[in-house]
mmCIF file with all atom_site columns, N, CA and C in Angstrom:
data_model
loop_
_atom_site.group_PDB
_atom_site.id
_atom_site.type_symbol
_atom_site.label_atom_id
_atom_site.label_alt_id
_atom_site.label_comp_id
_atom_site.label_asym_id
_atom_site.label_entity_id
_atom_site.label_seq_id
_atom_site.pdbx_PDB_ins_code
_atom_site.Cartn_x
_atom_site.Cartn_y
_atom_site.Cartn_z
_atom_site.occupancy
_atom_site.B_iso_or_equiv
_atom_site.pdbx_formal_charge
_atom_site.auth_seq_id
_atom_site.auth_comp_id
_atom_site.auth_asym_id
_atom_site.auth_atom_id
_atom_site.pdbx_PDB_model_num
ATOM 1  N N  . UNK G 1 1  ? -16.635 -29.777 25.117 1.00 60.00 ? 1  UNK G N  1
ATOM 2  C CA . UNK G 1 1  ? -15.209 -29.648 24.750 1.00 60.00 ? 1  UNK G CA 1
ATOM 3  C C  . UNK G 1 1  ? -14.754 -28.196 24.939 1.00 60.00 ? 1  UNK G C  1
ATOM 4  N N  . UNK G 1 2  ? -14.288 -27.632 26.000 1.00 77.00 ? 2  UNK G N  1
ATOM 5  C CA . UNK G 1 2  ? -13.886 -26.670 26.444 1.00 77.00 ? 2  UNK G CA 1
ATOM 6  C C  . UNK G 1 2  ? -12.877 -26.243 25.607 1.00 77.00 ? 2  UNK G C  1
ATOM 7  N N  . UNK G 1 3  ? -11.535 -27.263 25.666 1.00 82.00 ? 3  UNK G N  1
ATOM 8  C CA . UNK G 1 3  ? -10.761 -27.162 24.738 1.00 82.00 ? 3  UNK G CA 1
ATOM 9  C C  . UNK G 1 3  ? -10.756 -26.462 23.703 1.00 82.00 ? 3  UNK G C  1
ATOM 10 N N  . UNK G 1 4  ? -11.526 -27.785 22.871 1.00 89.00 ? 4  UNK G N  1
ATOM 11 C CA . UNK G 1 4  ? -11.955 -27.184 21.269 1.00 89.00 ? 4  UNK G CA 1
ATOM 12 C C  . UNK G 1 4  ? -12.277 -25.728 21.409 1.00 89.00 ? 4  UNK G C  1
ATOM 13 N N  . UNK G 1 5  ? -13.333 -25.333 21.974 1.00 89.00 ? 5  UNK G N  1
ATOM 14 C CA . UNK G 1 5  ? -13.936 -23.863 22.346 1.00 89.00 ? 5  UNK G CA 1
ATOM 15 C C  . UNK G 1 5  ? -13.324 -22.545 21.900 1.00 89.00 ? 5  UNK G C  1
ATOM 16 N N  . UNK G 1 6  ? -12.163 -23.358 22.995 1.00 86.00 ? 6  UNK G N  1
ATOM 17 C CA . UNK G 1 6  ? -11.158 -22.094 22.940 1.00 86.00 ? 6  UNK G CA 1
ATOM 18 C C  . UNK G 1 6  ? -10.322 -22.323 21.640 1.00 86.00 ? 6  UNK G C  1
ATOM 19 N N  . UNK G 1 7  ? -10.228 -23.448 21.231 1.00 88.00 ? 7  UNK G N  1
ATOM 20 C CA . UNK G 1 7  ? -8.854  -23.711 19.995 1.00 88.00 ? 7  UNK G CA 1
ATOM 21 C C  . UNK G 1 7  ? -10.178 -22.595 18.818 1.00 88.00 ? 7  UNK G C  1
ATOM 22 N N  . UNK G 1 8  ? -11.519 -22.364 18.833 1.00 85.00 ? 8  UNK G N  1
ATOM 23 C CA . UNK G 1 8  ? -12.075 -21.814 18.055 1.00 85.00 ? 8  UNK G CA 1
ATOM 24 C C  . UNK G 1 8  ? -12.012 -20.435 17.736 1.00 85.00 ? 8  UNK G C  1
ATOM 25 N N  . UNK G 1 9  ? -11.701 -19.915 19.490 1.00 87.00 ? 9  UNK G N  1
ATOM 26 C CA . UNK G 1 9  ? -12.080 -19.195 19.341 1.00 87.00 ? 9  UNK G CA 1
ATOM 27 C C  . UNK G 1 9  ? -10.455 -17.971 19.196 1.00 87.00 ? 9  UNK G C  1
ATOM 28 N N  . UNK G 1 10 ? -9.423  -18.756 19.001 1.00 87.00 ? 10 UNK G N  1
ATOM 29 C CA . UNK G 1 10 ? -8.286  -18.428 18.908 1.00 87.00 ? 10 UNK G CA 1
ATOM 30 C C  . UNK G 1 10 ? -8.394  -18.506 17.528 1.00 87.00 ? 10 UNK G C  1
ATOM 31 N N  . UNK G 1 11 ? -8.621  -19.243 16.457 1.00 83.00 ? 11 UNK G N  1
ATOM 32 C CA . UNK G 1 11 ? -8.713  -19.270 15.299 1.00 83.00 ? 11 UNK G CA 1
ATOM 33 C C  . UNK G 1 11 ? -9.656  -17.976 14.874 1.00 83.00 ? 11 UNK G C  1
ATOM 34 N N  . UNK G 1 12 ? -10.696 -17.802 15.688 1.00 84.00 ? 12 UNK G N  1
ATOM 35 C CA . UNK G 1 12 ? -11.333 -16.781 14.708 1.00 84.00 ? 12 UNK G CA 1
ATOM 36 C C  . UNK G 1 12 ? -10.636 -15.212 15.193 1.00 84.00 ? 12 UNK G C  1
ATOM 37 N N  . UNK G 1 13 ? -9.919  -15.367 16.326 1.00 80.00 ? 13 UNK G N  1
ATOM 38 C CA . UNK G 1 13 ? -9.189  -14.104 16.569 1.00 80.00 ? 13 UNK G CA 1
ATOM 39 C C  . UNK G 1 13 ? -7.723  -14.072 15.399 1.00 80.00 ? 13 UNK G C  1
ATOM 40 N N  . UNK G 1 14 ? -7.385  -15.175 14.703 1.00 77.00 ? 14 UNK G N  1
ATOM 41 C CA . UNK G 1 14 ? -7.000  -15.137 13.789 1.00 77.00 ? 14 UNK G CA 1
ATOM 42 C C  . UNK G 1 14 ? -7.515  -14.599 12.781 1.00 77.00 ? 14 UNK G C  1
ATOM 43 N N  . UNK G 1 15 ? -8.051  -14.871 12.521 1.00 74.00 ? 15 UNK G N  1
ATOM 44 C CA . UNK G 1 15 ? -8.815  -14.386 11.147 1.00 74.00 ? 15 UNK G CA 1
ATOM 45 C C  . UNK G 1 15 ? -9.221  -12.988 10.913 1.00 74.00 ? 15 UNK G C  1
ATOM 46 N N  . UNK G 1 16 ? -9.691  -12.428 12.424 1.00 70.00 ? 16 UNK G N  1
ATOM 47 C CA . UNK G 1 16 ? -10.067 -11.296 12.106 1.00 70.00 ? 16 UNK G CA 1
ATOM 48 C C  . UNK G 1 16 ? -8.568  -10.752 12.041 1.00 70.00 ? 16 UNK G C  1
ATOM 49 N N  . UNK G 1 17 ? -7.587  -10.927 12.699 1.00 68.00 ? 17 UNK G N  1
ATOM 50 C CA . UNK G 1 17 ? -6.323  -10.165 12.329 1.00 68.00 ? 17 UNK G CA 1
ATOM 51 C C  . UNK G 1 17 ? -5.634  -10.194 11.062 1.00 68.00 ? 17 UNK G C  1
ATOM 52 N N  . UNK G 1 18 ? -5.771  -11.553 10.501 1.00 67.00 ? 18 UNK G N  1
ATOM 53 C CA . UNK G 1 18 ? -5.576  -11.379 8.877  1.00 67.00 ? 18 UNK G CA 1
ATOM 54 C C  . UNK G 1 18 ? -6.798  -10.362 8.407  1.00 67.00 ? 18 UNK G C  1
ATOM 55 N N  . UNK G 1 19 ? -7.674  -10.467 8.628  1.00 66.00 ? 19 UNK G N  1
ATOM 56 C CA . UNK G 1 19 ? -8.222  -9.596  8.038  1.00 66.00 ? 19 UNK G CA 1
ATOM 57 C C  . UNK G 1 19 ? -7.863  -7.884  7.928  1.00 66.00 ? 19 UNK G C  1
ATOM 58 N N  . UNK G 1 20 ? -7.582  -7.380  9.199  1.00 66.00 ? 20 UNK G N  1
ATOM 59 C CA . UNK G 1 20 ? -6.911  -6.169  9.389  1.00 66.00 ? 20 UNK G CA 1
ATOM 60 C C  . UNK G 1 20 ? -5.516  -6.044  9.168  1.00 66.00 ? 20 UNK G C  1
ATOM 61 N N  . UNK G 1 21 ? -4.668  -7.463  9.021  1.00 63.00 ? 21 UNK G N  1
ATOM 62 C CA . UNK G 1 21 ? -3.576  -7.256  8.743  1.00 63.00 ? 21 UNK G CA 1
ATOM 63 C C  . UNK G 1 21 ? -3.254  -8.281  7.330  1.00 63.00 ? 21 UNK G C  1
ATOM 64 N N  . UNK G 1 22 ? -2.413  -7.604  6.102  1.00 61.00 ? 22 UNK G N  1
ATOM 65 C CA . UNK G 1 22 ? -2.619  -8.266  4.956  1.00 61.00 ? 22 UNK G CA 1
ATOM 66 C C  . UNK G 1 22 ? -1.194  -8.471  4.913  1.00 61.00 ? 22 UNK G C  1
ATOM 67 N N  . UNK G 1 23 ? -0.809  -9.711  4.867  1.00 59.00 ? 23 UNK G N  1
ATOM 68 C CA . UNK G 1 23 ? 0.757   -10.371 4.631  1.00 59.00 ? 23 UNK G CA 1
ATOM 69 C C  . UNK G 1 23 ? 1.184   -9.728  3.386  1.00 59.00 ? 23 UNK G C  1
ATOM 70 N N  . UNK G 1 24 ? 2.795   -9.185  3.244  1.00 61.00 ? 24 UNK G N  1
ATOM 71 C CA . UNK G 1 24 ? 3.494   -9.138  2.588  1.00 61.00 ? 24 UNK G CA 1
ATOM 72 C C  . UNK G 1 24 ? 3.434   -10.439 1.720  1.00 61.00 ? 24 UNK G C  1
ATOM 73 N N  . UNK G 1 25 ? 3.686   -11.378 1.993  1.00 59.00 ? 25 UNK G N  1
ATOM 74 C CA . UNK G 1 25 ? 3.160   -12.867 1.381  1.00 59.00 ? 25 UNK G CA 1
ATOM 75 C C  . UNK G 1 25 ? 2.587   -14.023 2.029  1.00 59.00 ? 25 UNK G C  1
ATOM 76 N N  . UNK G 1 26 ? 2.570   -15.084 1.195  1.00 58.00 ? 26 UNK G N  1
ATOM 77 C CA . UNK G 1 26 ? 1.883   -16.137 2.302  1.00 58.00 ? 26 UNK G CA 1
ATOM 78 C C  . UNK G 1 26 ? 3.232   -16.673 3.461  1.00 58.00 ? 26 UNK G C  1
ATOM 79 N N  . UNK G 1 27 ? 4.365   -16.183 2.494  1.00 57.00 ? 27 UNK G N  1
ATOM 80 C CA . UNK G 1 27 ? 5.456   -16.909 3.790  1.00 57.00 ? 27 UNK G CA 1
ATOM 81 C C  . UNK G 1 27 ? 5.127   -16.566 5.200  1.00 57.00 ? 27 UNK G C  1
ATOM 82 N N  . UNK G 1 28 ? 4.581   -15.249 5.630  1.00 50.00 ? 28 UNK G N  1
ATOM 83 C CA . UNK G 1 28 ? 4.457   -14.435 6.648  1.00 50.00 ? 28 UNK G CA 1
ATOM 84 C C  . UNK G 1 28 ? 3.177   -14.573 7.160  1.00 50.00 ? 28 UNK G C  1
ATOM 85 N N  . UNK G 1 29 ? 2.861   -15.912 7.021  1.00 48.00 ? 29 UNK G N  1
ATOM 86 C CA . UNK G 1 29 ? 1.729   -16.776 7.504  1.00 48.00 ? 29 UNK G CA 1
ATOM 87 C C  . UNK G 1 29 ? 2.619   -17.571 8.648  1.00 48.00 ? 29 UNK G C  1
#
């Protein structure tokens, strides 16, 4: 699943950016 792969690996490039970046609130999710 190539797809999936990438849908993963976009999610964890999420994460690390929440991580370096901390929302004003959750709206700004």
């Amino acid at each position: 699943m190539e797809l999936l792969e990438a849908e993963l690996r976009e999610l964890e490039d999420v994460r690390s950016y929440e991580g370096k970046h901390i929302p004003k609130s959750s709206k700004d999710f």
